[in-house]
CSV table of C-alpha atoms in Angstrom, one decimal:
chain,number,residue,atom,x,y,z
A,1,GLN,CA,95.9,63.1,-82.8
A,2,VAL,CA,92.8,62.8,-84.9
A,3,GLN,CA,90.0,65.0,-83.5
A,4,LEU,CA,86.4,65.5,-84.7
A,5,VAL,CA,84.7,68.4,-82.9
A,6,HIS,CA,81.0,68.9,-83.3
A,7,SER,CA,78.9,72.0,-83.1
A,8,GLY,CA,76.6,72.4,-80.1
A,9,ALA,CA,73.2,71.0,-79.4
A,10,GLU,CA,70.2,72.3,-81.4
A,11,VAL,CA,66.5,72.6,-80.7
A,12,LYS,CA,64.3,72.9,-83.7
A,13,LYS,CA,60.6,73.0,-84.5
A,14,PRO,CA,59.0,70.4,-86.8
A,15,GLY,CA,59.3,71.4,-90.4
A,16,ALA,CA,62.5,73.3,-89.9
A,17,SER,CA,66.0,72.5,-91.0
A,18,VAL,CA,69.2,71.9,-89.0
A,19,GLU,CA,72.8,72.1,-89.9
A,20,VAL,CA,75.4,70.2,-87.8
A,21,SER,CA,79.1,70.8,-88.3
A,22,CYS,CA,82.2,68.8,-87.6
A,23,ARG,CA,85.7,70.3,-87.5
A,24,ALA,CA,88.5,67.9,-88.2
A,25,SER,CA,92.1,68.2,-87.0
A,26,GLY,CA,95.2,66.1,-86.5
A,27,TYR,CA,95.4,64.9,-90.1
A,28,THR,CA,95.1,66.0,-93.7
A,29,PHE,CA,91.4,66.8,-94.0
A,30,THR,CA,91.2,65.9,-97.7
A,31,ASP,CA,92.7,62.5,-97.3
A,32,TYR,CA,89.8,60.7,-95.6
A,33,PHE,CA,86.1,60.4,-96.1
A,34,ILE,CA,83.7,61.5,-93.4
A,35,HIS,CA,80.5,59.6,-92.4
A,36,TRP,CA,77.5,60.9,-90.7
A,37,VAL,CA,75.7,58.5,-88.3
A,38,ARG,CA,72.8,59.2,-86.0
A,39,GLN,CA,71.4,57.5,-82.9
A,40,ALA,CA,68.1,58.2,-81.3
A,41,ARG,CA,67.8,57.7,-77.6
A,42,GLY,CA,67.8,54.0,-76.7
A,43,GLN,CA,68.1,53.0,-80.4
A,44,GLY,CA,70.8,51.7,-82.7
A,45,LEU,CA,73.2,53.3,-85.1
A,46,GLU,CA,71.7,54.6,-88.3
A,47,TRP,CA,74.1,55.5,-91.2
A,48,ILE,CA,73.1,58.8,-92.9
A,49,GLY,CA,75.8,59.2,-95.6
A,50,TRP,CA,79.4,60.0,-96.5
A,51,ILE,CA,81.2,62.9,-98.0
A,52,ASN,CA,84.6,63.0,-99.7
A,53,PRO,CA,86.2,66.1,-98.4
A,54,ASP,CA,88.6,66.2,-101.3
A,55,THR,CA,86.0,66.3,-104.1
A,56,GLY,CA,82.9,67.2,-102.3
A,57,ASP,CA,81.1,64.1,-103.6
A,58,SER,CA,78.6,62.6,-101.2
A,59,GLU,CA,76.2,59.7,-101.0
A,60,CYS,CA,73.3,59.2,-98.7
A,61,ALA,CA,71.2,56.3,-97.4
A,62,GLN,CA,67.9,56.0,-99.2
A,63,ASN,CA,66.0,57.1,-96.2
A,64,PHE,CA,67.7,60.5,-96.3
A,65,GLN,CA,68.3,61.2,-99.9
A,66,ALA,CA,65.5,63.7,-100.2
A,67,ARG,CA,66.3,65.6,-97.1
A,68,VAL,CA,70.1,65.6,-96.4
A,69,THR,CA,72.7,67.9,-97.9
A,70,MET,CA,76.4,67.4,-97.0
A,71,ARG,CA,79.1,69.9,-97.8
A,72,ARG,CA,82.6,70.7,-96.7
A,73,ASP,CA,84.9,73.7,-96.3
A,74,THR,CA,88.5,72.8,-96.9
A,75,SER,CA,89.7,76.2,-95.6
A,76,THR,CA,88.5,75.3,-92.1
A,77,SER,CA,88.6,71.5,-92.4
A,78,THR,CA,84.9,71.4,-91.5
A,79,VAL,CA,82.1,69.2,-92.9
A,80,TYR,CA,78.4,70.1,-92.6
A,81,MET,CA,75.3,68.0,-92.6
A,82,GLN,CA,72.0,69.7,-93.2
A,83,LEU,CA,68.7,67.8,-92.6
A,84,ALA,CA,65.5,69.4,-93.8
A,85,ARG,CA,61.8,69.0,-93.0
A,86,LEU,CA,62.5,67.8,-89.5
A,87,THR,CA,60.0,65.7,-87.5
A,88,SER,CA,60.2,64.4,-84.0
A,89,ASP,CA,61.6,61.1,-85.3
A,90,ASP,CA,64.8,63.1,-86.2
A,91,THR,CA,65.5,63.8,-82.5
A,92,ALA,CA,68.9,62.1,-82.1
A,93,VAL,CA,72.6,62.4,-81.5
A,94,TYR,CA,74.3,63.0,-84.8
A,95,TYR,CA,77.9,61.8,-85.2
A,96,CYS,CA,80.6,62.5,-87.7
A,97,ALA,CA,83.1,59.8,-88.0
A,98,ARG,CA,86.2,59.0,-90.0
A,99,PRO,CA,87.5,55.7,-91.4
A,100,SER,CA,90.7,54.3,-90.0
A,101,TYR,CA,93.9,54.3,-91.9
A,102,CYS,CA,92.6,53.8,-95.5
A,103,SER,CA,91.2,56.6,-97.7
A,104,THR,CA,88.0,55.1,-98.9
A,105,ALA,CA,84.5,55.2,-97.5
A,106,SER,CA,84.4,51.4,-97.3
A,107,CYS,CA,87.0,51.3,-94.5
A,108,PRO,CA,86.1,50.6,-90.9
A,109,ILE,CA,85.2,53.7,-88.8
A,110,ALA,CA,87.9,54.3,-86.2
A,111,TYR,CA,87.3,57.9,-85.2
A,112,TRP,CA,84.1,59.4,-83.9
A,113,GLY,CA,83.2,62.9,-82.9
A,114,GLN,CA,81.4,63.6,-79.6
A,115,GLY,CA,78.1,64.0,-81.4
A,116,SER,CA,75.6,66.8,-81.6
A,117,LEU,CA,72.2,66.4,-80.0
A,118,VAL,CA,69.4,67.6,-82.2
A,119,THR,CA,66.0,67.9,-80.5
A,120,VAL,CA,62.9,68.4,-82.6
A,121,SER,CA,60.0,69.7,-80.6
A,122,SER,CA,57.1,72.0,-81.0
B,1,SER,CA,69.2,47.1,-99.6
B,2,TYR,CA,71.5,44.9,-97.6
B,3,VAL,CA,70.3,43.9,-94.1
B,4,LEU,CA,72.2,42.8,-91.1
B,5,THR,CA,70.4,40.9,-88.3
B,6,GLN,CA,71.6,40.8,-84.7
B,7,PRO,CA,69.8,39.4,-81.6
B,8,PRO,CA,68.6,42.3,-79.5
B,9,SER,CA,70.2,40.9,-76.3
B,10,VAL,CA,72.6,38.4,-75.0
B,11,SER,CA,73.1,37.6,-71.3
B,12,VAL,CA,75.9,35.7,-69.8
B,13,ALA,CA,77.5,35.1,-66.4
B,14,PRO,CA,80.9,36.5,-65.6
B,15,GLY,CA,83.8,34.3,-66.7
B,16,THR,CA,81.8,32.5,-69.4
B,17,THR,CA,81.7,33.1,-73.2
B,18,ALA,CA,79.4,35.5,-75.0
B,19,ARG,CA,78.7,35.0,-78.7
B,20,ILE,CA,77.0,37.8,-80.6
B,21,THR,CA,75.9,36.9,-84.1
B,22,CYS,CA,75.4,39.1,-87.2
B,23,GLY,CA,73.4,37.5,-90.0
B,24,GLY,CA,73.3,38.6,-93.6
B,25,SER,CA,73.1,37.2,-97.1
B,26,LYS,CA,76.5,35.8,-98.1
B,27,ILE,CA,78.1,37.9,-95.3
B,28,GLY,CA,81.1,35.5,-95.4
B,29,SER,CA,82.1,37.3,-98.6
B,30,LYS,CA,82.1,40.7,-97.0
B,31,ASN,CA,84.4,42.4,-94.5
B,32,VAL,CA,82.6,42.7,-91.1
B,33,HIS,CA,83.5,45.3,-88.5
B,34,TRP,CA,82.3,45.3,-84.9
B,35,TYR,CA,81.8,48.3,-82.6
B,36,GLN,CA,81.3,48.4,-78.8
B,37,GLN,CA,79.3,51.3,-77.4
B,38,LYS,CA,78.9,52.0,-73.7
B,39,PRO,CA,76.2,54.4,-72.3
B,40,GLY,CA,76.8,58.0,-73.1
B,41,GLN,CA,79.8,57.3,-75.3
B,42,ALA,CA,80.6,57.1,-79.0
B,43,PRO,CA,81.1,53.7,-80.5
B,44,VAL,CA,84.6,52.1,-80.4
B,45,LEU,CA,85.9,49.9,-83.2
B,46,VAL,CA,86.9,46.6,-81.6
B,47,ILE,CA,87.2,44.2,-84.5
B,48,SER,CA,87.8,45.1,-88.2
B,49,TYR,CA,87.9,42.9,-91.3
B,50,ASP,CA,86.2,40.0,-89.6
B,51,ALA,CA,88.9,39.2,-87.0
B,52,ASP,CA,91.5,42.0,-86.6
B,53,ARG,CA,91.5,43.4,-83.1
B,54,SER,CA,92.0,47.1,-82.7
B,55,SER,CA,94.8,48.4,-80.6
B,56,GLY,CA,94.2,47.9,-76.9
B,57,ILE,CA,91.4,45.4,-77.4
B,58,PRO,CA,92.1,42.2,-75.3
B,59,GLU,CA,92.8,38.9,-77.0
B,60,ARG,CA,89.7,37.4,-75.3
B,61,ILE,CA,87.6,39.4,-77.9
B,62,SER,CA,87.7,37.8,-81.3
B,63,GLY,CA,85.7,37.7,-84.5
B,64,SER,CA,84.9,35.2,-87.2
B,65,ASN,CA,82.9,35.3,-90.4
B,66,SER,CA,81.6,32.5,-92.7
B,67,GLY,CA,78.6,31.7,-94.8
B,68,ILE,CA,75.6,33.7,-93.6
B,69,THR,CA,76.8,34.6,-90.1
B,70,ALA,CA,79.6,36.6,-88.5
B,71,THR,CA,80.3,36.2,-84.8
B,72,LEU,CA,81.8,38.3,-82.2
B,73,THR,CA,83.1,36.1,-79.3
B,74,ILE,CA,84.0,37.4,-75.9
B,75,SER,CA,85.7,34.9,-73.7
B,76,ARG,CA,86.0,35.1,-69.9
B,77,VAL,CA,83.4,37.9,-69.9
B,78,GLU,CA,83.9,40.7,-67.4
B,79,ALA,CA,81.5,43.3,-66.0
B,80,GLY,CA,83.3,45.9,-68.1
B,81,ASP,CA,82.2,44.1,-71.3
B,82,GLU,CA,78.6,45.1,-70.7
B,83,ALA,CA,77.7,47.3,-73.6
B,84,ASP,CA,75.9,47.5,-76.9
B,85,TYR,CA,77.7,45.8,-79.9
B,86,TYR,CA,77.1,46.6,-83.5
B,87,CYS,CA,78.2,44.8,-86.6
B,88,GLN,CA,78.8,46.8,-89.8
B,89,VAL,CA,79.6,46.0,-93.5
B,90,TRP,CA,80.1,47.9,-96.7
B,91,ASP,CA,77.5,47.3,-99.3
B,92,SER,CA,79.5,47.6,-102.5
B,93,ASN,CA,76.3,47.5,-104.6
B,94,SER,CA,75.1,50.8,-103.2
B,95,ASP,CA,78.3,52.2,-101.8
B,96,HIS,CA,76.6,52.4,-98.5
B,97,VAL,CA,77.5,51.6,-94.9
B,98,VAL,CA,75.2,49.1,-93.2
B,99,PHE,CA,74.9,48.6,-89.5
B,100,GLY,CA,73.2,45.8,-87.7
B,101,GLY,CA,70.5,46.6,-85.2
B,102,GLY,CA,72.8,46.1,-82.2
B,103,THR,CA,73.0,43.6,-79.4
B,104,LYS,CA,72.9,44.5,-75.7
B,105,LEU,CA,75.3,42.4,-73.8
B,106,THR,CA,74.3,42.0,-70.2
B,107,VAL,CA,76.7,40.4,-67.7
B,108,LEU,CA,74.6,38.7,-65.0
């Protein structure tokens, strides 16, 4: 079965960077895009971007373009999302998620990881 | 950038019908997906491509999309339907995913 397993919770100081990882299993890693979505406590879902694990190509929401780097490691079926210059507004649960049965970023998102809590605090 | 607008909250009595709307420019020409999220859990895809129910989703949950509004309809609402619901589209102009702000469904 499809599984997306996140790295653990992180506590960072303002101005620092954080890297969250998501290890995929149960399917061919390079066949499906991965999205990153975050959710602050009590707030809605905010899309961060997608990465194509096959090519390494990625695309980010405008709000994140200057601060987010996404990469993948095909040898371990893991995707990474690094967010730089953290502020308290970045405190949130960060999810990786995979589209359903079709292999483009535009497909509905059927599989979600458990999320990684990132806390930014001085 | 494309914007989806949802009411922050909808409240209904058990056994009645809840309708959660998602507004956007010419949304009827886009594929709309709906997610249900309960506290402490990841979102679950309930409706894709406007009206296709995911496996295991009861028939009393349905979707429609036309013009400037997509609607998630939950008939014979139960206490277990209480959750946050999000609509989502793909913006082909930017190759970006767009989520609505979410609607909290309260069962009175």
